[in-house]
Coordinates of C-alpha atoms in Angstrom, one line a residue:
Chain X
M1 CA 25.2 103.6 88.4
V2 CA 22.0 101.3 88.1
A3 CA 20.5 103.9 85.5
G4 CA 23.5 103.2 83.5
M5 CA 23.3 99.5 83.6
W6 CA 19.6 100.0 82.1
I7 CA 21.1 102.0 79.5
R8 CA 23.7 99.6 78.3
S9 CA 20.9 96.7 78.5
T10 CA 19.0 98.9 76.5
M11 CA 21.6 99.6 74.2
T12 CA 22.3 95.8 73.3
Y13 CA 19.0 96.0 71.3
R14 CA 20.1 99.2 69.5
S15 CA 17.8 99.2 66.8
S16 CA 14.7 98.4 68.9
F17 CA 16.0 101.2 71.3
A18 CA 15.9 104.0 68.3
L19 CA 12.6 102.7 67.5
T20 CA 11.1 102.9 70.9
L21 CA 12.8 106.5 71.6
V22 CA 11.1 107.7 67.7
T23 CA 7.8 106.0 68.9
S24 CA 8.0 107.7 72.8
F25 CA 8.2 111.2 70.9
C26 CA 5.4 110.1 68.7
V27 CA 3.0 108.9 71.1
T28 CA 3.5 111.9 72.9
L29 CA 3.4 114.2 69.7
F30 CA -0.1 112.7 68.9
D31 CA -1.4 114.2 72.0
F32 CA -0.4 117.4 70.6
V33 CA -2.0 116.6 67.2
V34 CA -5.1 116.3 68.8
I35 CA -5.0 119.6 70.1
L36 CA -3.7 120.7 66.6
L37 CA -6.8 118.9 64.8
M38 CA -9.4 120.4 67.5
F39 CA -8.1 123.9 66.6
G40 CA -8.3 123.1 62.8
Q41 CA -12.0 123.4 63.9
V42 CA -12.5 126.0 66.2
K43 CA -10.9 129.5 66.7
G44 CA -10.8 129.1 70.7
L45 CA -11.2 126.7 73.6
G46 CA -12.7 128.0 76.8
G47 CA -12.0 131.8 75.4
F48 CA -7.9 130.5 75.2
S49 CA -6.5 130.8 71.7
F50 CA -4.0 128.5 70.2
A51 CA -0.8 129.9 71.2
E52 CA -2.0 129.8 74.9
V53 CA -3.4 126.2 74.7
A54 CA 0.3 125.3 73.2
L55 CA 1.8 127.2 76.6
L56 CA -0.3 124.9 78.7
Y57 CA 0.6 121.9 76.8
G58 CA 4.4 122.7 76.7
T59 CA 4.7 123.5 80.2
A60 CA 2.6 120.5 81.7
G61 CA 4.4 117.8 78.9
T62 CA 7.9 119.0 79.8
S63 CA 7.5 119.1 83.5
F64 CA 5.7 115.8 83.2
G65 CA 8.1 114.2 81.0
I66 CA 11.0 115.3 83.3
A67 CA 9.3 113.5 86.3
D68 CA 8.6 110.8 84.2
L69 CA 12.3 110.4 83.3
T70 CA 13.6 110.1 86.6
M71 CA 10.6 108.9 88.5
G72 CA 8.4 107.0 86.1
S73 CA 10.0 103.4 86.8
V74 CA 9.2 103.8 90.7
Q75 CA 5.4 102.4 89.8
R76 CA 6.9 99.2 88.9
M77 CA 7.6 98.4 91.9
G78 CA 4.3 96.8 92.9
K79 CA 5.6 93.6 90.7
R80 CA 8.9 93.7 93.3
V81 CA 6.9 93.9 96.2
R82 CA 4.6 91.1 95.0
D83 CA 7.2 88.5 94.0
G84 CA 9.8 89.5 96.9
S85 CA 12.8 90.9 94.5
L86 CA 12.8 94.5 96.2
D87 CA 14.9 92.0 98.9
M88 CA 17.8 92.2 96.2
F89 CA 17.7 96.1 96.4
L90 CA 17.4 96.1 100.2
M91 CA 20.8 94.3 100.5
R92 CA 22.6 96.8 98.3
P93 CA 24.3 99.7 99.8
A94 CA 22.6 102.4 98.1
P95 CA 19.2 104.3 98.6
L96 CA 16.2 101.9 98.2
L97 CA 14.5 105.1 96.3
A98 CA 17.7 106.0 94.3
Q99 CA 17.5 102.0 93.2
V100 CA 13.7 101.7 92.2
A101 CA 13.8 104.9 90.4
A102 CA 16.7 103.8 88.3
D103 CA 15.0 100.1 88.0
K104 CA 14.4 99.8 84.1
F105 CA 15.8 103.3 83.7
A106 CA 13.9 104.2 80.0
L107 CA 16.2 106.7 78.1
R108 CA 13.4 106.4 75.7
R109 CA 11.5 108.3 77.8
F110 CA 13.6 111.4 77.0
G111 CA 11.3 111.7 73.7
R112 CA 8.7 113.2 76.0
V113 CA 10.7 115.9 77.5
A114 CA 11.8 117.0 74.2
Q115 CA 8.5 117.3 72.7
G116 CA 7.3 119.0 75.6
L117 CA 10.1 121.5 75.1
L118 CA 9.4 121.8 71.5
V119 CA 5.6 122.7 72.0
L120 CA 7.0 125.2 74.6
V121 CA 9.4 127.1 72.5
W122 CA 6.5 127.2 69.5
A123 CA 3.9 128.8 72.0
L124 CA 6.4 131.3 73.1
V125 CA 7.4 132.2 69.4
L126 CA 3.3 132.4 68.3
L127 CA 2.7 134.5 71.9
D128 CA 2.5 138.0 72.1
V129 CA 3.5 138.3 76.0
A130 CA 4.7 141.7 77.6
W131 CA 7.3 140.2 79.4
T132 CA 8.7 141.5 82.6
P133 CA 11.7 140.3 84.7
V134 CA 9.1 138.4 87.0
K135 CA 7.8 136.5 84.3
V136 CA 11.3 135.7 82.7
V137 CA 12.0 134.1 86.0
L138 CA 8.6 132.3 86.7
L139 CA 9.3 130.2 83.5
P140 CA 11.9 128.2 84.3
V141 CA 10.6 127.9 88.0
M142 CA 7.6 126.9 86.7
L143 CA 8.9 123.7 84.7
V144 CA 11.1 122.7 87.8
C145 CA 8.8 122.8 90.3
G146 CA 6.2 121.0 88.3
A147 CA 8.5 118.4 87.6
V148 CA 9.1 118.1 91.5
I149 CA 5.5 118.0 92.1
F150 CA 4.4 115.4 89.7
A151 CA 7.4 113.3 91.0
A152 CA 6.5 113.6 94.3
V153 CA 2.9 112.2 93.6
M154 CA 4.7 109.7 91.6
V155 CA 6.6 108.5 94.9
L156 CA 3.4 108.8 96.8
G157 CA 1.7 106.4 94.8
A158 CA 4.5 103.9 94.8
S159 CA 4.7 104.3 98.4
A160 CA 1.2 103.2 98.4
L161 CA 2.1 99.8 96.2
F162 CA 3.5 98.6 99.7
W163 CA 0.4 97.8 100.9
V164 CA -1.7 97.8 97.9
Q165 CA 0.5 96.0 95.0
D166 CA -2.0 95.8 92.3
A167 CA -3.1 99.6 92.4
A168 CA -0.3 101.1 90.3
E169 CA -3.0 102.4 87.9
V170 CA -4.5 104.8 90.4
T171 CA -1.2 106.9 90.4
N172 CA -1.7 107.0 86.6
S173 CA -5.0 108.8 86.8
F174 CA -3.1 111.4 88.7
T175 CA 0.3 111.8 86.8
Y176 CA -0.8 110.9 83.2
G177 CA -4.3 112.3 84.0
G178 CA -3.4 115.4 85.5
N179 CA -0.9 115.8 82.5
T180 CA -3.6 115.5 80.3
L181 CA -5.9 118.3 82.1
L182 CA -3.2 120.8 82.6
G183 CA -2.8 120.5 79.0
Y184 CA -6.0 122.2 78.3
P185 CA -7.2 125.9 79.8
P186 CA -8.9 125.7 83.4
T187 CA -12.2 127.6 82.1
I188 CA -13.3 124.5 80.2
F189 CA -13.6 121.9 83.6
A190 CA -16.2 122.3 86.2
Q191 CA -15.4 124.3 89.3
E192 CA -15.5 121.5 91.9
L193 CA -12.6 119.7 89.1
V194 CA -10.6 122.9 89.2
R195 CA -10.9 123.3 93.1
G196 CA -9.9 119.8 93.5
V197 CA -6.6 120.5 91.8
V198 CA -5.8 123.5 93.7
Y199 CA -6.5 122.3 97.2
V200 CA -6.4 118.7 97.2
V201 CA -3.9 117.2 94.7
P202 CA -2.0 120.4 94.3
L203 CA -1.7 119.9 90.5
A204 CA -2.7 123.6 89.4
F205 CA 0.9 124.7 90.9
V206 CA 2.1 122.6 88.2
N207 CA 1.3 125.2 85.4
W208 CA -2.0 126.4 85.2
L209 CA -1.5 129.5 88.4
P210 CA 2.0 130.2 87.2
A211 CA 1.0 130.5 83.2
L212 CA -2.4 132.1 83.8
Y213 CA 0.0 135.4 85.3
V214 CA 2.5 134.5 82.5
L215 CA -0.5 135.0 79.8
D216 CA -2.2 138.2 82.3
R217 CA -5.0 136.2 82.9
P218 CA -6.8 136.1 86.3
A219 CA -6.5 133.3 88.2
P220 CA -9.7 130.5 88.9
A221 CA -12.1 132.1 91.0
G222 CA -11.5 132.2 95.1
V223 CA -7.6 131.4 94.6
P224 CA -5.9 134.0 96.1
E225 CA -3.5 136.1 94.3
W226 CA -0.3 135.3 95.4
A227 CA -1.0 131.4 94.8
V228 CA 0.7 131.8 91.3
F229 CA 4.0 132.3 93.2
A230 CA 3.5 129.3 95.9
S231 CA 4.7 126.6 93.2
P232 CA 8.2 126.1 95.5
L233 CA 6.6 125.9 98.5
V234 CA 3.9 123.6 97.2
A235 CA 6.2 121.3 95.9
A236 CA 8.5 121.3 98.9
V237 CA 5.5 120.1 100.9
C238 CA 4.6 117.5 98.2
C239 CA 8.1 116.5 98.9
G240 CA 7.7 116.1 102.3
V241 CA 4.7 114.2 102.4
A242 CA 5.9 111.8 99.6
G243 CA 9.1 111.3 101.7
L244 CA 7.1 110.5 105.0
A245 CA 4.8 108.1 102.8
W246 CA 8.0 106.3 101.3
R247 CA 9.4 105.9 105.0
A248 CA 6.3 104.5 106.3
G249 CA 6.2 102.0 103.3
I250 CA 9.5 100.6 103.6
R251 CA 9.0 100.3 107.5
S252 CA 5.8 98.3 107.0
Y253 CA 7.2 95.8 104.1
R254 CA 7.5 92.1 104.6
S255 CA 8.8 89.9 102.2
T256 CA 7.0 86.9 100.6
G257 CA 8.5 84.8 103.1
S258 CA 9.0 81.7 100.9
Chain A
M1 CA -13.3 72.7 71.6
R2 CA -13.7 72.0 75.4
L3 CA -10.1 72.5 75.7
Y4 CA -10.4 75.7 74.2
A5 CA -13.5 76.8 76.3
T6 CA -11.8 75.6 79.7
V7 CA -8.7 77.8 78.4
A8 CA -11.1 81.2 78.0
A9 CA -12.6 80.3 81.4
G10 CA -9.3 80.2 82.6
G11 CA -8.3 83.5 81.2
F12 CA -11.6 85.1 82.9
R13 CA -11.0 83.7 86.2
R14 CA -7.6 84.4 86.2
H15 CA -8.1 88.3 85.5
A16 CA -11.1 88.2 88.2
T17 CA -8.4 87.4 90.6
Y18 CA -6.9 91.1 90.4
R19 CA -9.9 93.0 92.3
V20 CA -7.7 95.5 93.1
A21 CA -6.1 96.2 89.9
T22 CA -9.9 95.9 88.4
A23 CA -11.0 98.8 91.2
A24 CA -7.6 101.1 90.3
G25 CA -8.2 100.6 86.4
V26 CA -12.1 101.6 86.6
F27 CA -11.0 104.6 88.9
T28 CA -8.5 105.8 86.1
N29 CA -10.8 105.0 83.3
T30 CA -13.3 107.0 85.1
V31 CA -11.0 110.2 85.7
F32 CA -9.9 110.1 82.0
G33 CA -13.7 110.1 81.0
F34 CA -14.3 113.5 83.2
I35 CA -11.3 115.3 81.6
L36 CA -12.1 113.9 78.3
S37 CA -15.5 114.7 78.7
Y38 CA -14.8 118.4 79.7
T39 CA -12.7 118.6 76.6
Y40 CA -15.5 117.3 74.3
I41 CA -17.7 119.8 75.7
A42 CA -15.7 122.6 75.0
L43 CA -15.1 121.6 71.5
W44 CA -18.7 121.1 70.8
A45 CA -19.9 124.0 72.5
E46 CA -17.7 125.9 69.8
R47 CA -18.6 123.7 67.0
P48 CA -22.2 122.0 67.2
Q49 CA -22.7 119.1 65.1
L50 CA -19.0 118.5 64.5
G51 CA -18.4 115.3 62.6
G52 CA -22.1 114.9 62.8
Y53 CA -22.4 114.1 66.3
S54 CA -24.5 116.1 68.4
M55 CA -22.8 117.0 72.0
E56 CA -24.8 113.9 73.8
D57 CA -23.7 111.5 70.8
A58 CA -20.1 112.9 71.6
L59 CA -20.1 112.5 75.1
A60 CA -21.3 108.8 74.7
Y61 CA -18.4 108.4 72.5
V62 CA -15.9 109.5 75.3
W63 CA -17.5 106.7 77.7
I64 CA -17.5 103.9 75.1
G65 CA -14.1 104.5 74.5
Q66 CA -13.0 104.6 78.0
A67 CA -15.4 101.4 78.6
L68 CA -13.5 99.1 75.8
I69 CA -9.8 100.3 76.4
T70 CA -9.1 97.3 78.0
V71 CA -11.8 95.1 76.3
C72 CA -10.5 95.9 72.4
G73 CA -7.3 96.4 73.7
L74 CA -6.8 99.8 72.5
M75 CA -3.6 100.5 73.9
G76 CA -2.4 97.0 74.5
G77 CA -4.0 93.8 74.5
G78 CA -3.1 92.5 77.6
F79 CA -1.5 89.1 76.9
E80 CA 1.3 90.1 74.3
D81 CA 3.6 91.1 76.9
E82 CA 3.6 87.7 78.6
L83 CA 3.9 85.9 75.3
I84 CA 6.7 87.7 73.8
E85 CA 8.4 87.3 77.6
R86 CA 8.1 83.5 76.7
I87 CA 9.6 83.7 73.1
R88 CA 12.2 85.9 74.3
T89 CA 13.2 83.2 77.1
G90 CA 12.5 80.2 75.3
D91 CA 9.2 79.0 77.2
I92 CA 7.3 79.1 73.9
A93 CA 8.8 75.9 73.4
V94 CA 6.9 74.1 75.9
D95 CA 3.9 75.9 74.4
L96 CA 4.6 74.3 71.0
Y97 CA 4.9 71.0 72.6
R98 CA 1.3 71.1 74.1
P99 CA -1.6 69.2 71.6
A100 CA -3.3 72.6 71.1
D101 CA -2.6 75.4 68.6
L102 CA -0.7 78.2 69.8
Q103 CA -3.1 81.0 68.3
T104 CA -6.3 79.2 68.9
W105 CA -5.2 78.8 72.9
W106 CA -4.2 82.3 73.3
F107 CA -7.3 83.4 71.1
S108 CA -9.3 81.5 73.7
A109 CA -7.4 82.6 76.7
N110 CA -7.8 86.2 75.6
L111 CA -11.5 86.0 74.9
G112 CA -11.9 85.2 78.6
R113 CA -9.8 88.3 79.7
A114 CA -12.0 90.4 77.2
A115 CA -15.3 89.2 78.8
Y116 CA -13.8 89.7 82.1
Q117 CA -12.7 93.3 81.2
L118 CA -16.1 94.0 79.9
L119 CA -17.7 93.5 83.1
G120 CA -15.0 94.7 85.4
R121 CA -14.0 97.9 83.7
G122 CA -16.6 98.3 80.9
V123 CA -20.1 98.4 83.1
V124 CA -18.9 101.0 85.8
P125 CA -17.3 103.8 84.3
M126 CA -20.1 103.6 81.8
A127 CA -22.6 103.9 84.5
V128 CA -20.8 106.7 86.8
G129 CA -20.5 108.8 83.1
A130 CA -24.2 108.2 82.3
L131 CA -25.1 109.4 86.1
V132 CA -23.1 112.7 85.9
F133 CA -23.3 113.7 81.8
D134 CA -26.4 113.4 79.7
F135 CA -25.5 111.2 77.0
T136 CA -27.1 109.3 74.1
L137 CA -28.2 106.1 75.1
P138 CA -29.5 103.1 72.8
S139 CA -32.8 103.1 72.1
G140 CA -33.8 99.3 73.1
P141 CA -32.2 95.9 73.6
G142 CA -31.8 95.5 70.2
A143 CA -29.6 98.2 69.7
W144 CA -27.7 97.1 72.7
L145 CA -27.3 93.6 71.4
A146 CA -26.0 95.2 68.0
F147 CA -23.4 97.2 70.0
L148 CA -22.1 93.8 71.9
V149 CA -21.7 92.1 68.4
A150 CA -20.0 94.9 67.3
V151 CA -17.8 95.0 70.6
V152 CA -16.9 91.3 70.3
L153 CA -15.8 91.6 66.6
G154 CA -13.9 94.6 67.7
S155 CA -12.0 92.5 69.9
V156 CA -11.3 89.7 67.8
V157 CA -9.7 92.4 65.3
S158 CA -7.7 93.8 68.0
F159 CA -6.7 90.4 69.4
A160 CA -5.5 89.5 65.8
I161 CA -3.3 92.9 65.6
W162 CA -1.5 92.1 69.1
Y163 CA -0.7 88.3 68.2
L164 CA 0.9 89.6 65.1
V165 CA 2.9 91.8 66.9
A166 CA 3.7 89.3 69.5
M167 CA 4.8 87.2 66.6
S168 CA 7.6 89.6 65.6
A169 CA 9.5 89.0 68.9
F170 CA 10.4 85.7 67.2
W171 CA 12.9 87.3 64.9
L172 CA 13.4 90.5 66.9
L173 CA 13.6 88.8 70.4
D174 CA 13.1 92.2 72.0
G175 CA 9.4 93.5 71.3
Q176 CA 9.4 96.7 72.9
G177 CA 10.2 98.6 69.4
V178 CA 6.9 96.9 67.4
L179 CA 4.8 97.3 70.6
Q180 CA 5.6 101.0 70.8
V181 CA 4.4 101.4 67.1
A182 CA 1.5 99.4 67.7
W183 CA 0.6 101.0 70.6
L184 CA 0.9 104.1 68.7
G185 CA -1.6 103.0 66.1
G186 CA -3.9 101.9 68.6
L187 CA -3.8 104.9 70.5
F188 CA -4.3 107.5 67.3
F189 CA -6.4 105.4 64.6
S190 CA -8.6 103.6 67.4
G191 CA -10.3 106.8 67.6
M192 CA -9.6 107.0 71.4
L193 CA -8.1 110.5 71.2
L194 CA -10.5 112.4 68.8
P195 CA -13.4 110.3 66.9
L196 CA -12.3 109.4 63.3
N197 CA -15.0 111.5 61.6
V198 CA -13.8 114.8 63.1
F199 CA -10.3 113.8 61.6
P200 CA -9.6 116.4 58.4
G201 CA -9.7 115.3 54.8
A202 CA -7.6 112.0 53.3
L203 CA -6.5 111.7 57.1
G204 CA -10.1 110.8 58.2
E205 CA -10.7 108.7 54.8
V206 CA -7.5 106.5 55.5
A207 CA -8.2 106.5 59.2
R208 CA -11.5 105.1 59.0
V209 CA -10.7 102.2 56.7
L210 CA -7.7 101.0 59.0
P211 CA -8.1 97.9 61.3
W212 CA -8.0 99.9 64.1
A213 CA -11.3 101.4 63.2
S214 CA -13.3 98.4 64.1
M215 CA -11.9 98.6 67.7
L216 CA -13.8 101.7 68.6
Q217 CA -14.9 103.9 66.0
V218 CA -17.3 101.0 64.4
P219 CA -18.6 100.3 68.2
A220 CA -19.6 103.4 68.8
D221 CA -21.0 104.1 66.0
V222 CA -23.4 101.2 66.1
Y223 CA -24.1 102.1 69.3
L224 CA -24.8 105.8 68.2
G225 CA -27.5 104.2 65.9
R226 CA -25.5 105.6 62.9
Y227 CA -26.1 102.2 61.0
E228 CA -29.7 102.2 61.2
D229 CA -30.9 99.8 58.2
A230 CA -30.0 96.3 58.5
G231 CA -27.8 96.8 55.5
A232 CA -25.7 99.6 56.8
L233 CA -25.0 97.0 59.9
A234 CA -24.1 94.4 58.1
G235 CA -21.8 96.3 55.9
A236 CA -20.4 97.6 59.1
Y237 CA -19.9 94.1 60.6
A238 CA -18.3 93.1 57.3
F239 CA -15.8 95.8 57.5
Q240 CA -14.5 94.4 61.3
G241 CA -14.9 90.9 59.8
C242 CA -12.8 91.2 56.9
W243 CA -10.4 92.7 58.8
A244 CA -10.6 90.1 61.6
L245 CA -10.1 87.2 58.8
V246 CA -6.8 89.2 57.0
L247 CA -5.2 89.7 60.3
F248 CA -5.9 86.4 61.8
G249 CA -4.3 84.5 58.6
A250 CA -1.5 86.9 58.7
G251 CA -0.9 85.7 62.3
R252 CA -1.3 82.2 61.4
V253 CA 1.3 82.9 58.4
A254 CA 4.0 84.2 60.7
Q255 CA 3.4 81.4 63.6
A256 CA 4.0 79.0 60.7
A257 CA 7.3 80.6 59.6
A258 CA 8.5 81.1 63.1
T259 CA 7.9 77.6 64.4
R260 CA 9.4 76.1 61.4
K261 CA 12.7 77.9 60.7
V262 CA 13.5 80.2 64.1
V263 CA 15.7 78.2 66.8
V264 CA 14.3 78.6 70.1
Q265 CA 16.3 80.3 72.5
G266 CA 18.2 77.7 74.8
G267 CA 16.8 75.1 73.2

């Protein structure tokens, strides 16, 4: 309902909305143009072909796009905590998280999802994968779990805003940064960094590990083999952690007191 | 003149209050610097001397980019949201009553902001990058000074672009669409995603003469010593200076037109 309100308000400036939808698509497209430009200069990156990198980019981009569309607004909450306008939400008979997520709901973010899917389809057309039933099922599971993991990280970051209202940008380094990171093959990064996104912030489960299985490539050194199927489990754990942090955040919320 | 100096100092102080935000920004810039560094290492390992840069030059380029994001407003000037909001709500009428020129006022405030960001968000990520990666450093104080001049000119061009963007709100009220287009231009044509001299053929030639090139590509090339003799360096400065003058003038014309014919909201 709140989302509907924001959609209606955006539609008031119709030409501006069309422009933002197109540019939202283009902004993310330019990310991919960079990869195209890179492959205009080289044949492979870290031992991965263009189609394989496109698969990584497409899966990460789609998952991130879905998470951004549904939960991307939560990081605006820092401002609402700062000026006390969060009180308004607390008085309404609806879950706070749903309201915050729908705050300034921006349909234009759909441009990002569309672009991710487009690259993904392109990659699947180019790729020569030996499809098995497991791989076919793994692909949509990977997209959904990836979106859930990204969304959980966004909520976790937003929970921290109850205490440090100005720190919204830290979340960006895990969400936008993670999205950029996962669009490239794990082989080009330092192994400590790869281990970090497997064991510390489990972003590798968004697409790296399942995608490596689809591509018949070995998991990064030291990661157990069953981990490629662990995405749903990891997504569930992430949600649990984010949920607990969110509740702790609400409990510690004090209004501005003016 | 004294008035504008005070405004600039105010801009500096105002941004210096948000220490947590600065720390968060430094963290984010550093993380992105790492990610980009590794992709550039992979790229330059396959194609050494790509775009005329050595691996060390390319890595320096990455961290210069991270340091200048907020200083030269590659992804937003940091003031246009506020200015657009004032235009949309009609508060701009108050600003127009002040005995100061609107453009110069915002320019001074932005200069203070850029100076703070250079110290707050520019120095630390670059120092971290220099500790972890082996990248090109300028040969001496003269080279640092030349780089600083290019950064200042770059931030002036950036201001002029974002001011023009904000002026469009007088006609469109909702500045979001134009903001996004400008953002797109800044992101891609400043060379933040990939150095402009790696862009192929005509795309590269066009990208290198657009105003956004003065915001990152030119300062980075000055830093990397690609304009060695004084004549070439003067040419680079002239390129930035010309765009600054043209865009500043355009902002002036837009401002004059707006104040003459636009009815302020609610006034």
